[in-house]
PDB file of C-alpha atoms in Angstrom:
ATOM      1  CA  MET A   2      63.095 107.983 153.579  1.00 46.00           C
ATOM      2  CA  MET A   3      61.211 106.717 150.599  1.00 42.00           C
ATOM      3  CA  ARG A   4      63.974 107.631 148.179  1.00 43.00           C
ATOM      4  CA  GLU A   5      66.715 106.133 150.471  1.00 42.00           C
ATOM      5  CA  GLN A   6      64.324 102.832 150.663  1.00 45.00           C
ATOM      6  CA  ARG A   7      63.861 103.092 146.517  1.00 44.00           C
ATOM      7  CA  MET A   8      67.541 103.454 145.913  1.00 44.00           C
ATOM      8  CA  LEU A   9      68.447 100.317 148.226  1.00 41.00           C
ATOM      9  CA  ALA A  10      65.997  98.231 146.419  1.00 43.00           C
ATOM     10  CA  ILE A  11      67.678  99.579 142.835  1.00 41.00           C
ATOM     11  CA  LEU A  12      71.470  98.684 144.814  1.00 39.00           C
ATOM     12  CA  TRP A  13      70.267  95.140 146.245  1.00 40.00           C
ATOM     13  CA  GLY A  14      69.171  94.388 142.547  1.00 41.00           C
ATOM     14  CA  ALA A  15      72.111  95.536 140.933  1.00 41.00           C
ATOM     15  CA  GLY A  16      74.250  93.400 143.259  1.00 39.00           C
ATOM     16  CA  LEU A  17      71.949  90.049 143.045  1.00 37.00           C
ATOM     17  CA  TRP A  18      72.532  90.234 139.109  1.00 42.00           C
ATOM     18  CA  PHE A  19      76.102  89.734 139.186  1.00 38.00           C
ATOM     19  CA  GLY A  20      75.956  86.805 141.649  1.00 35.00           C
ATOM     20  CA  GLY A  21      72.443  84.902 142.116  1.00 36.00           C
ATOM     21  CA  SER A  22      70.973  84.728 138.617  1.00 39.00           C
ATOM     22  CA  GLY A  23      74.078  83.879 136.768  1.00 40.00           C
ATOM     23  CA  VAL A  24      77.148  86.074 134.992  1.00 38.00           C
ATOM     24  CA  HIS A  25      76.565  88.121 132.173  1.00 39.00           C
ATOM     25  CA  ALA A  26      79.859  89.585 131.094  1.00 37.00           C
ATOM     26  CA  TRP A  27      81.229  88.803 131.648  1.00 37.00           C
ATOM     27  CA  GLN A  28      78.078  86.184 131.986  1.00 40.00           C
ATOM     28  CA  PHE A  29      81.083  86.797 132.039  1.00 36.00           C
ATOM     29  CA  PRO A  30      82.265  89.083 130.045  1.00 38.00           C
ATOM     30  CA  ASN A  31      82.584  86.436 130.590  1.00 36.00           C
ATOM     31  CA  LEU A  32      83.022  86.258 130.790  1.00 35.00           C
ATOM     32  CA  PHE A  33      85.837  85.493 126.509  1.00 33.00           C
ATOM     33  CA  THR A  34      90.782  83.128 119.528  1.00 34.00           C
ATOM     34  CA  VAL A  35      93.878  81.924 119.450  1.00 33.00           C
ATOM     35  CA  PRO A  36      94.368  80.061 116.109  1.00 33.00           C
ATOM     36  CA  ILE A  37      95.444  76.628 117.581  1.00 31.00           C
ATOM     37  CA  GLN A  38      93.895  73.343 117.430  1.00 31.00           C
ATOM     38  CA  PRO A  39      92.145  72.188 120.617  1.00 33.00           C
ATOM     39  CA  SER A  40      92.978  69.110 122.836  1.00 30.00           C
ATOM     40  CA  GLN A  41      91.453  66.004 121.604  1.00 29.00           C
ATOM     41  CA  LYS A  42      90.215  65.255 125.008  1.00 30.00           C
ATOM     42  CA  PHE A  43      87.765  68.239 125.391  1.00 29.00           C
ATOM     43  CA  SER A  44      84.916  68.730 123.322  1.00 35.00           C
ATOM     44  CA  GLN A  45      84.735  71.319 120.491  1.00 37.00           C
ATOM     45  CA  GLY A  46      82.724  73.642 122.511  1.00 46.00           C
ATOM     46  CA  SER A  47      79.665  75.398 121.555  1.00 50.00           C
ATOM     47  CA  THR A  48      78.971  75.566 118.291  1.00 44.00           C
ATOM     48  CA  ALA A  49      76.475  76.908 115.548  1.00 40.00           C
ATOM     49  CA  LYS A  50      73.844  74.400 114.671  1.00 38.00           C
ATOM     50  CA  SER A  51      74.999  74.808 110.794  1.00 32.00           C
ATOM     51  CA  GLY A  52      78.146  72.079 112.506  1.00 32.00           C
ATOM     52  CA  GLY A  53      80.994  73.696 114.233  1.00 35.00           C
ATOM     53  CA  TYR A  54      83.672  75.891 113.302  1.00 36.00           C
ATOM     54  CA  SER A  55      84.961  75.933 109.715  1.00 36.00           C
ATOM     55  CA  HIS A  56      88.280  77.425 109.146  1.00 38.00           C
ATOM     56  CA  THR A  57      87.762  79.342 106.098  1.00 41.00           C
ATOM     57  CA  HIS A  58      87.586  82.587 106.144  1.00 43.00           C
ATOM     58  CA  THR A  59      84.829  84.884 104.273  1.00 57.00           C
ATOM     59  CA  LEU A  60      86.973  87.914 105.071  1.00 67.00           C
ATOM     60  CA  PRO A  61      91.081  88.270 106.231  1.00 66.00           C
ATOM     61  CA  GLY A  62      90.679  88.531 110.115  1.00 76.00           C
ATOM     62  CA  SER A  63      91.242  92.154 110.051  1.00 84.00           C
ATOM     63  CA  LEU A  64      88.060  92.824 108.176  1.00 91.00           C
ATOM     64  CA  GLN A  65      85.857  90.464 110.127  1.00 93.00           C
ATOM     65  CA  LYS A  66      87.079  91.977 113.429  1.00 95.00           C
ATOM     66  CA  GLN A  67      86.092  95.736 111.786  1.00 96.00           C
ATOM     67  CA  ALA A  68      82.773  94.354 110.888  1.00 96.00           C
ATOM     68  CA  VAL A  69      82.017  93.097 113.728  1.00 97.00           C
ATOM     69  CA  LEU A  70      83.204  96.733 115.376  1.00 97.00           C
ATOM     70  CA  ASP A  71      81.000  98.204 112.801  1.00 97.00           C
ATOM     71  CA  ALA A  72      77.727  96.251 113.357  1.00 97.00           C
ATOM     72  CA  VAL A  73      77.735  97.016 116.912  1.00 96.00           C
ATOM     73  CA  SER A  74      78.478 100.862 116.922  1.00 95.00           C
ATOM     74  CA  GLY A  75      75.451 103.114 117.381  1.00 94.00           C
ATOM     75  CA  THR A  76      73.477 100.437 119.372  1.00 93.00           C
ATOM     76  CA  ASN A  77      74.203 101.944 122.704  1.00 91.00           C
ATOM     77  CA  ASN A  78      75.233  98.606 123.972  1.00 90.00           C
ATOM     78  CA  GLY A  79      72.991  96.801 122.187  1.00 90.00           C
ATOM     79  CA  LYS A  80      70.142  98.350 123.821  1.00 89.00           C
ATOM     80  CA  THR A  81      68.685 100.159 120.749  1.00 90.00           C
ATOM     81  CA  ALA A  82      69.617  97.661 117.897  1.00 91.00           C
ATOM     82  CA  THR A  83      66.808  96.954 115.738  1.00 93.00           C
ATOM     83  CA  PRO A  84      66.191  93.325 114.704  1.00 93.00           C
ATOM     84  CA  ASN A  85      68.021  93.882 111.494  1.00 95.00           C
ATOM     85  CA  GLN A  86      70.788  95.227 113.330  1.00 94.00           C
ATOM     86  CA  GLN A  87      71.014  92.315 116.144  1.00 94.00           C
ATOM     87  CA  GLN A  88      70.950  89.842 113.109  1.00 94.00           C
ATOM     88  CA  THR A  89      73.992  91.395 111.530  1.00 96.00           C
ATOM     89  CA  VAL A  90      76.075  91.186 114.715  1.00 96.00           C
ATOM     90  CA  LEU A  91      75.294  87.340 115.216  1.00 95.00           C
ATOM     91  CA  ARG A  92      76.455  87.112 111.552  1.00 95.00           C
ATOM     92  CA  ARG A  93      79.593  89.082 111.791  1.00 96.00           C
ATOM     93  CA  VAL A  94      80.417  87.128 115.200  1.00 95.00           C
ATOM     94  CA  ARG A  95      79.746  83.851 114.060  1.00 93.00           C
ATOM     95  CA  GLU A  96      81.807  84.398 110.738  1.00 93.00           C
ATOM     96  CA  LEU A  97      84.554  85.438 113.208  1.00 93.00           C
ATOM     97  CA  GLU A  98      84.088  82.552 115.488  1.00 91.00           C
ATOM     98  CA  GLN A  99      84.138  79.997 113.333  1.00 89.00           C
ATOM     99  CA  SER A 100      87.134  81.370 111.345  1.00 90.00           C
ATOM    100  CA  PHE A 101      89.385  80.075 114.410  1.00 81.00           C
ATOM    101  CA  PRO A 102      89.184  77.455 117.013  1.00 74.00           C
ATOM    102  CA  PRO A 103      88.384  78.047 120.522  1.00 72.00           C
ATOM    103  CA  PHE A 104      91.264  78.538 122.903  1.00 79.00           C
ATOM    104  CA  ARG A 105      91.906  76.405 126.057  1.00 86.00           C
ATOM    105  CA  LEU A 106      91.702  78.560 128.948  1.00 91.00           C
ATOM    106  CA  ALA A 107      93.858  75.830 130.903  1.00 88.00           C
ATOM    107  CA  ASP A 108      97.123  76.779 128.889  1.00 87.00           C
ATOM    108  CA  ALA A 109      98.805  79.372 130.567  1.00 87.00           C
ATOM    109  CA  SER A 110     100.222  80.981 127.405  1.00 86.00           C
ATOM    110  CA  GLN A 111      96.945  81.376 125.676  1.00 87.00           C
ATOM    111  CA  ALA A 112      94.928  82.547 128.987  1.00 92.00           C
ATOM    112  CA  ALA A 113      97.532  85.601 129.457  1.00 92.00           C
ATOM    113  CA  ARG A 114      95.694  86.921 126.414  1.00 93.00           C
ATOM    114  CA  LEU A 115      92.830  87.801 128.447  1.00 96.00           C
ATOM    115  CA  ASP A 116      94.639  89.160 131.329  1.00 97.00           C
ATOM    116  CA  GLY A 117      93.660  93.178 131.908  1.00 98.00           C
ATOM    117  CA  ILE A 118      90.738  95.607 131.556  1.00 98.00           C
ATOM    118  CA  TRP A 119      87.978  94.995 128.804  1.00 98.00           C
ATOM    119  CA  TYR A 120      85.487  97.324 127.902  1.00 96.00           C
ATOM    120  CA  LEU A 121      82.141  96.005 127.201  1.00 93.00           C
ATOM    121  CA  GLN A 122      80.672  97.356 124.255  1.00 95.00           C
ATOM    122  CA  TYR A 123      77.333  95.335 122.996  1.00 94.00           C
ATOM    123  CA  THR A 124      75.094  92.837 125.187  1.00 90.00           C
ATOM    124  CA  SER A 125      72.504  91.032 123.626  1.00 90.00           C
ATOM    125  CA  PRO A 126      70.454  87.630 123.215  1.00 87.00           C
ATOM    126  CA  SER A 127      72.461  84.948 121.224  1.00 82.00           C
ATOM    127  CA  THR A 128      69.253  84.884 119.240  1.00 83.00           C
ATOM    128  CA  VAL A 129      66.774  87.658 117.880  1.00 81.00           C
ATOM    129  CA  GLY A 130      63.057  87.855 119.055  1.00 67.00           C
ATOM    130  CA  ASP A 131      61.339  85.082 120.855  1.00 56.00           C
ATOM    131  CA  ASN A 132      64.100  82.694 122.032  1.00 50.00           C
ATOM    132  CA  ASN A 133      61.386  79.979 121.292  1.00 48.00           C
ATOM    133  CA  ASN A 134      60.985  80.678 117.884  1.00 48.00           C
ATOM    134  CA  ASN A 135      62.128  77.593 116.141  1.00 44.00           C
ATOM    135  CA  ASN A 136      63.426  78.957 112.568  1.00 44.00           C
ATOM    136  CA  ASN A 137      65.214  81.488 114.524  1.00 48.00           C
ATOM    137  CA  ASN A 138      66.755  78.879 116.369  1.00 49.00           C
ATOM    138  CA  ASN A 139      67.930  76.878 113.369  1.00 45.00           C
ATOM    139  CA  SER A 140      69.624  79.794 111.730  1.00 57.00           C
ATOM    140  CA  GLU A 141      73.117  79.406 110.525  1.00 63.00           C
ATOM    141  CA  ASP A 142      74.101  82.311 113.302  1.00 60.00           C
ATOM    142  CA  ALA A 143      72.415  80.674 116.158  1.00 66.00           C
ATOM    143  CA  TRP A 144      74.386  79.556 118.854  1.00 70.00           C
ATOM    144  CA  GLN A 145      73.984  76.586 121.479  1.00 74.00           C
ATOM    145  CA  PRO A 146      76.263  75.940 124.493  1.00 75.00           C
ATOM    146  CA  SER A 147      77.567  72.333 125.225  1.00 79.00           C
ATOM    147  CA  TYR A 148      77.374  70.823 128.786  1.00 76.00           C
ATOM    148  CA  ALA A 149      75.369  74.338 129.553  1.00 77.00           C
ATOM    149  CA  THR A 150      74.773  73.358 133.390  1.00 76.00           C
ATOM    150  CA  GLU A 151      78.387  72.470 133.624  1.00 82.00           C
ATOM    151  CA  GLY A 152      77.993  68.976 135.355  1.00 69.00           C
ATOM    152  CA  ASP A 153      77.443  69.052 139.479  1.00 71.00           C
ATOM    153  CA  SER A 154      77.728  72.775 139.308  1.00 68.00           C
ATOM    154  CA  ARG A 155      73.950  73.090 138.248  1.00 72.00           C
ATOM    155  CA  ILE A 156      74.491  76.661 136.611  1.00 81.00           C
ATOM    156  CA  GLU A 157      71.181  78.297 135.545  1.00 74.00           C
ATOM    157  CA  THR A 158      70.674  78.254 131.867  1.00 74.00           C
ATOM    158  CA  ARG A 159      67.624  80.149 131.395  1.00 68.00           C
ATOM    159  CA  PRO A 160      67.908  82.727 128.582  1.00 64.00           C
ATOM    160  CA  PHE A 161      68.144  86.232 129.418  1.00 57.00           C
ATOM    161  CA  GLN A 162      66.412  88.179 126.992  1.00 57.00           C
ATOM    162  CA  ALA A 163      66.974  92.099 127.815  1.00 62.00           C
ATOM    163  CA  ARG A 164      69.610  94.251 125.291  1.00 66.00           C
ATOM    164  CA  GLY A 165      72.004  96.623 126.800  1.00 67.00           C
ATOM    165  CA  THR A 166      70.571  95.794 129.755  1.00 61.00           C
ATOM    166  CA  VAL A 167      71.519  93.451 133.319  1.00 55.00           C
ATOM    167  CA  SER A 168      68.890  92.218 135.251  1.00 44.00           C
ATOM    168  CA  ALA A 169      67.582  89.778 138.411  1.00 37.00           C
ATOM    169  CA  ALA A 170      65.225  89.535 140.634  1.00 33.00           C
ATOM    170  CA  GLY A 171      62.993  91.406 138.728  1.00 36.00           C
ATOM    171  CA  ILE A 172      65.038  94.677 138.475  1.00 38.00           C
ATOM    172  CA  ARG A 173      67.233  95.771 135.791  1.00 54.00           C
ATOM    173  CA  VAL A 174      70.257  97.912 135.266  1.00 61.00           C
ATOM    174  CA  ASP A 175      70.172  99.800 132.186  1.00 67.00           C
ATOM    175  CA  THR A 176      74.244  99.588 130.841  1.00 73.00           C
ATOM    176  CA  ALA A 177      73.470 101.649 127.663  1.00 76.00           C
ATOM    177  CA  ASN A 178      76.066 104.824 127.133  1.00 79.00           C
ATOM    178  CA  LYS A 179      77.728 103.320 130.550  1.00 84.00           C
ATOM    179  CA  VAL A 180      81.538 102.684 130.993  1.00 86.00           C
ATOM    180  CA  VAL A 181      81.371  99.058 131.879  1.00 89.00           C
ATOM    181  CA  GLN A 182      84.690  97.245 132.585  1.00 92.00           C
ATOM    182  CA  GLN A 183      85.911  93.759 132.999  1.00 93.00           C
ATOM    183  CA  ILE A 184      89.172  93.172 134.454  1.00 96.00           C
ATOM    184  CA  LEU A 185      90.773  89.928 134.555  1.00 97.00           C
ATOM    185  CA  ASP A 186      93.580  88.526 136.745  1.00 97.00           C
ATOM    186  CA  VAL A 187      94.615  85.514 135.066  1.00 96.00           C
ATOM    187  CA  SER A 188      97.402  84.522 137.453  1.00 94.00           C
ATOM    188  CA  ASN A 189      95.283  84.680 140.449  1.00 96.00           C
ATOM    189  CA  ALA A 190      92.399  83.336 138.663  1.00 95.00           C
ATOM    190  CA  ARG A 191      90.185  86.541 139.554  1.00 97.00           C
ATOM    191  CA  VAL A 192      87.787  88.160 137.559  1.00 94.00           C
ATOM    192  CA  ALA A 193      86.063  91.532 138.447  1.00 92.00           C
ATOM    193  CA  ASN A 194      82.754  93.635 136.986  1.00 88.00           C
ATOM    194  CA  ASP A 195      83.169  97.182 137.283  1.00 90.00           C
ATOM    195  CA  VAL A 196      80.176  99.294 136.380  1.00 87.00           C
ATOM    196  CA  VAL A 197      79.825 102.929 136.535  1.00 88.00           C
ATOM    197  CA  LEU A 198      76.304 104.673 136.962  1.00 87.00           C
ATOM    198  CA  GLU A 199      75.090 108.142 137.388  1.00 85.00           C
ATOM    199  CA  TRP A 200      74.587 107.413 141.157  1.00 87.00           C
ATOM    200  CA  GLY A 201      77.845 105.663 141.800  1.00 89.00           C
ATOM    201  CA  ARG A 202      79.287 102.390 141.233  1.00 88.00           C
ATOM    202  CA  VAL A 203      78.893  98.887 141.173  1.00 86.00           C
ATOM    203  CA  TYR A 204      81.744  96.410 141.550  1.00 89.00           C
ATOM    204  CA  VAL A 205      81.596  92.395 141.688  1.00 88.00           C
ATOM    205  CA  ALA A 206      84.560  90.298 141.726  1.00 91.00           C
ATOM    206  CA  GLY A 207      85.027  86.532 142.123  1.00 93.00           C
ATOM    207  CA  SER A 208      87.549  83.519 141.221  1.00 96.00           C
ATOM    208  CA  PHE A 209      87.169  81.548 138.109  1.00 95.00           C
ATOM    209  CA  ARG A 210      88.250  78.197 136.705  1.00 94.00           C
ATOM    210  CA  PRO A 211      88.719  76.531 133.492  1.00 94.00           C
ATOM    211  CA  SER A 212      85.771  74.001 132.508  1.00 93.00           C
ATOM    212  CA  ASP A 213      86.441  70.534 132.883  1.00 91.00           C
ATOM    213  CA  MET A 214      83.802  69.933 129.724  1.00 90.00           C
ATOM    214  CA  VAL A 215      84.604  73.042 127.600  1.00 92.00           C
ATOM    215  CA  PRO A 216      88.046  74.112 126.999  1.00 93.00           C
ATOM    216  CA  ASN A 217      87.479  77.758 126.245  1.00 93.00           C
ATOM    217  CA  ARG A 218      85.056  78.281 129.268  1.00 94.00           C
ATOM    218  CA  ALA A 219      85.597  79.867 132.628  1.00 95.00           C
ATOM    219  CA  VAL A 220      83.351  78.965 135.569  1.00 94.00           C
ATOM    220  CA  VAL A 221      83.072  81.369 138.040  1.00 93.00           C
ATOM    221  CA  SER A 222      82.482  81.579 141.503  1.00 93.00           C
ATOM    222  CA  PHE A 223      81.761  85.063 142.762  1.00 90.00           C
ATOM    223  CA  ASP A 224      82.554  86.227 146.677  1.00 92.00           C
ATOM    224  CA  THR A 225      83.137  89.997 146.499  1.00 91.00           C
ATOM    225  CA  ALA A 226      80.293  92.765 145.848  1.00 88.00           C
ATOM    226  CA  GLU A 227      80.296  96.443 146.596  1.00 89.00           C
ATOM    227  CA  ILE A 228      77.944  99.216 145.770  1.00 88.00           C
ATOM    228  CA  THR A 229      79.024 102.679 146.153  1.00 90.00           C
ATOM    229  CA  VAL A 230      76.258 105.543 146.401  1.00 91.00           C
ATOM    230  CA  ALA A 231      78.796 108.306 144.934  1.00 82.00           C
ATOM    231  CA  GLN A 232      78.926 112.073 146.299  1.00 70.00           C
ATOM    232  CA  GLN A 233      78.745 114.712 144.359  1.00 65.00           C
ATOM    233  CA  GLY A 234      81.354 115.180 142.343  1.00 58.00           C
ATOM    234  CA  GLY A 235      82.473 111.617 141.746  1.00 58.00           C
ATOM    235  CA  THR A 236      82.071 107.830 142.147  1.00 55.00           C
ATOM    236  CA  GLU A 237      84.782 106.934 144.398  1.00 61.00           C
ATOM    237  CA  LYS A 238      83.649 107.981 147.477  1.00 68.00           C
ATOM    238  CA  GLY A 239      80.312 108.037 149.124  1.00 76.00           C
ATOM    239  CA  TRP A 240      77.800 105.622 151.161  1.00 88.00           C
ATOM    240  CA  LYS A 241      79.166 101.805 150.524  1.00 90.00           C
ATOM    241  CA  ILE A 242      77.264  98.609 150.830  1.00 90.00           C
ATOM    242  CA  GLN A 243      79.086  95.347 150.936  1.00 92.00           C
ATOM    243  CA  LEU A 244      76.925  92.335 149.652  1.00 87.00           C
ATOM    244  CA  GLY A 245      79.324  89.790 149.297  1.00 88.00           C
ATOM    245  CA  TRP A 246      77.751  87.959 152.233  1.00 90.00           C
ATOM    246  CA  PHE A 247      75.065  87.336 149.747  1.00 86.00           C
ATOM    247  CA  PHE A 248      77.248  85.041 147.969  1.00 87.00           C
ATOM    248  CA  TRP A 249      78.217  83.159 150.910  1.00 90.00           C
ATOM    249  CA  ILE A 250      74.732  82.332 151.666  1.00 91.00           C
ATOM    250  CA  LEU A 251      73.304  81.368 148.074  1.00 85.00           C
ATOM    251  CA  SER A 252      76.422  78.948 147.786  1.00 87.00           C
ATOM    252  CA  LYS A 253      74.835  76.958 151.274  1.00 90.00           C
ATOM    253  CA  ILE A 254      71.395  77.044 149.372  1.00 89.00           C
ATOM    254  CA  ARG A 255      72.745  75.555 146.157  1.00 85.00           C
ATOM    255  CA  GLY A 256      75.682  73.639 147.682  1.00 87.00           C
ATOM    256  CA  THR A 257      78.212  75.010 145.256  1.00 88.00           C
ATOM    257  CA  THR A 258      79.853  78.271 145.196  1.00 90.00           C
ATOM    258  CA  GLU A 259      79.717  78.290 141.426  1.00 90.00           C
ATOM    259  CA  ASN A 260      77.202  80.490 140.033  1.00 84.00           C
ATOM    260  CA  GLY A 261      77.769  81.399 136.217  1.00 88.00           C
ATOM    261  CA  TRP A 262      80.205  80.584 133.326  1.00 91.00           C
ATOM    262  CA  LEU A 263      81.872  82.410 130.509  1.00 92.00           C
ATOM    263  CA  GLU A 264      83.100  81.358 127.043  1.00 93.00           C
ATOM    264  CA  THR A 265      85.463  82.997 125.031  1.00 95.00           C
ATOM    265  CA  THR A 266      85.083  82.295 121.539  1.00 93.00           C
ATOM    266  CA  PHE A 267      87.179  85.028 119.967  1.00 94.00           C
ATOM    267  CA  VAL A 268      90.168  87.211 121.479  1.00 93.00           C
ATOM    268  CA  ASP A 269      93.393  88.749 120.182  1.00 93.00           C
ATOM    269  CA  ASP A 270      95.227  92.046 121.408  1.00 93.00           C
ATOM    270  CA  THR A 271      92.442  94.332 120.780  1.00 96.00           C
ATOM    271  CA  LEU A 272      88.978  92.206 120.618  1.00 97.00           C
ATOM    272  CA  ARG A 273      87.324  89.787 122.831  1.00 97.00           C
ATOM    273  CA  ILE A 274      83.642  87.659 121.986  1.00 96.00           C
ATOM    274  CA  GLY A 275      82.404  86.257 124.944  1.00 94.00           C
ATOM    275  CA  ARG A 276      79.047  83.845 125.398  1.00 92.00           C
ATOM    276  CA  GLY A 277      77.635  83.486 128.552  1.00 88.00           C
ATOM    277  CA  ASN A 278      75.676  80.691 130.633  1.00 86.00           C
ATOM    278  CA  LYS A 279      72.402  82.605 129.963  1.00 84.00           C
ATOM    279  CA  GLY A 280      73.012  82.889 126.380  1.00 86.00           C
ATOM    280  CA  THR A 281      74.031  86.405 126.142  1.00 87.00           C
ATOM    281  CA  LEU A 282      76.508  87.629 123.691  1.00 92.00           C
ATOM    282  CA  PHE A 283      79.139  89.781 124.874  1.00 93.00           C
ATOM    283  CA  VAL A 284      81.595  92.060 122.611  1.00 96.00           C
ATOM    284  CA  LEU A 285      84.430  93.524 124.641  1.00 97.00           C
ATOM    285  CA  THR A 286      87.449  95.361 123.400  1.00 98.00           C
ATOM    286  CA  ARG A 287      90.792  96.925 124.900  1.00 98.00           C
ATOM    287  CA  ASP A 288      90.095 100.679 123.788  1.00 97.00           C
ATOM    288  CA  VAL A 289      86.847 102.417 125.082  1.00 95.00           C
ATOM    289  CA  ASP A 290      86.454 104.518 122.166  1.00 95.00           C
ATOM    290  CA  ALA A 291      86.766 101.432 120.021  1.00 95.00           C
ATOM    291  CA  VAL A 292      83.277 101.629 119.212  1.00 93.00           C
ATOM    292  CA  GLN A 293      80.530 104.208 118.370  1.00 86.00           C
ATOM    293  CA  PRO A 294      77.920 104.745 121.325  1.00 79.00           C
TER     294      PRO A 294
END
């Protein structure tokens, strides 16, 4: 009986992570760049403190992408990344982000590039070490969001400092060496996060809309949560817990269904970079094997 109670507590915490405390993949991933000029009616979006987006390539685009993949390889989804590795990842990501202006999610032809399945390969804070370290936050690789609370949505922005981990309500779910999918259905404005764990699966989904304030930001409203405790031999069948009702209760308490956002700061056919409302950096790929674990 105690084992079942402990498992239920873990599953409950896993479900809360995706909705109540904000988005991480998809903190949505995520949740998420096409070389075009952003509309003048929008802010340039979230930028480095060194001053916006530069259009000067330090390396050709393909080499910049490979440098990011090489930097995140061998870090177990960021879990075992050393401070030096984290700084290298941040530097390589900023070089890529600064080489292309952010795309506009409201433009259907550009947003279509997000469509389909992405695999989370790296998750880590957008700073190294203590988030209150002024020297760290003033680094040229530091990232600061614009309009972080998204106006009346009052989205939580307290930094999430764990690496290779998702967390809420004091309970953490380790994603190191796990298959973590983010599925984007752009035509229906839906997003889903699917995490396969040793004991089963966590699936959370919701709707999203383009931000009115930042052109490359998706504002997310989760409405579905399903946790499966697998039977022996697989993760598709087993004991299922439906927790979608929790998001409804949360929306009544907060006065809004919106509970997170994800900016896409780079995306092409194979690689996507995301920045979440809690400051988390996400690196996602189309190919599950694009990064060495």
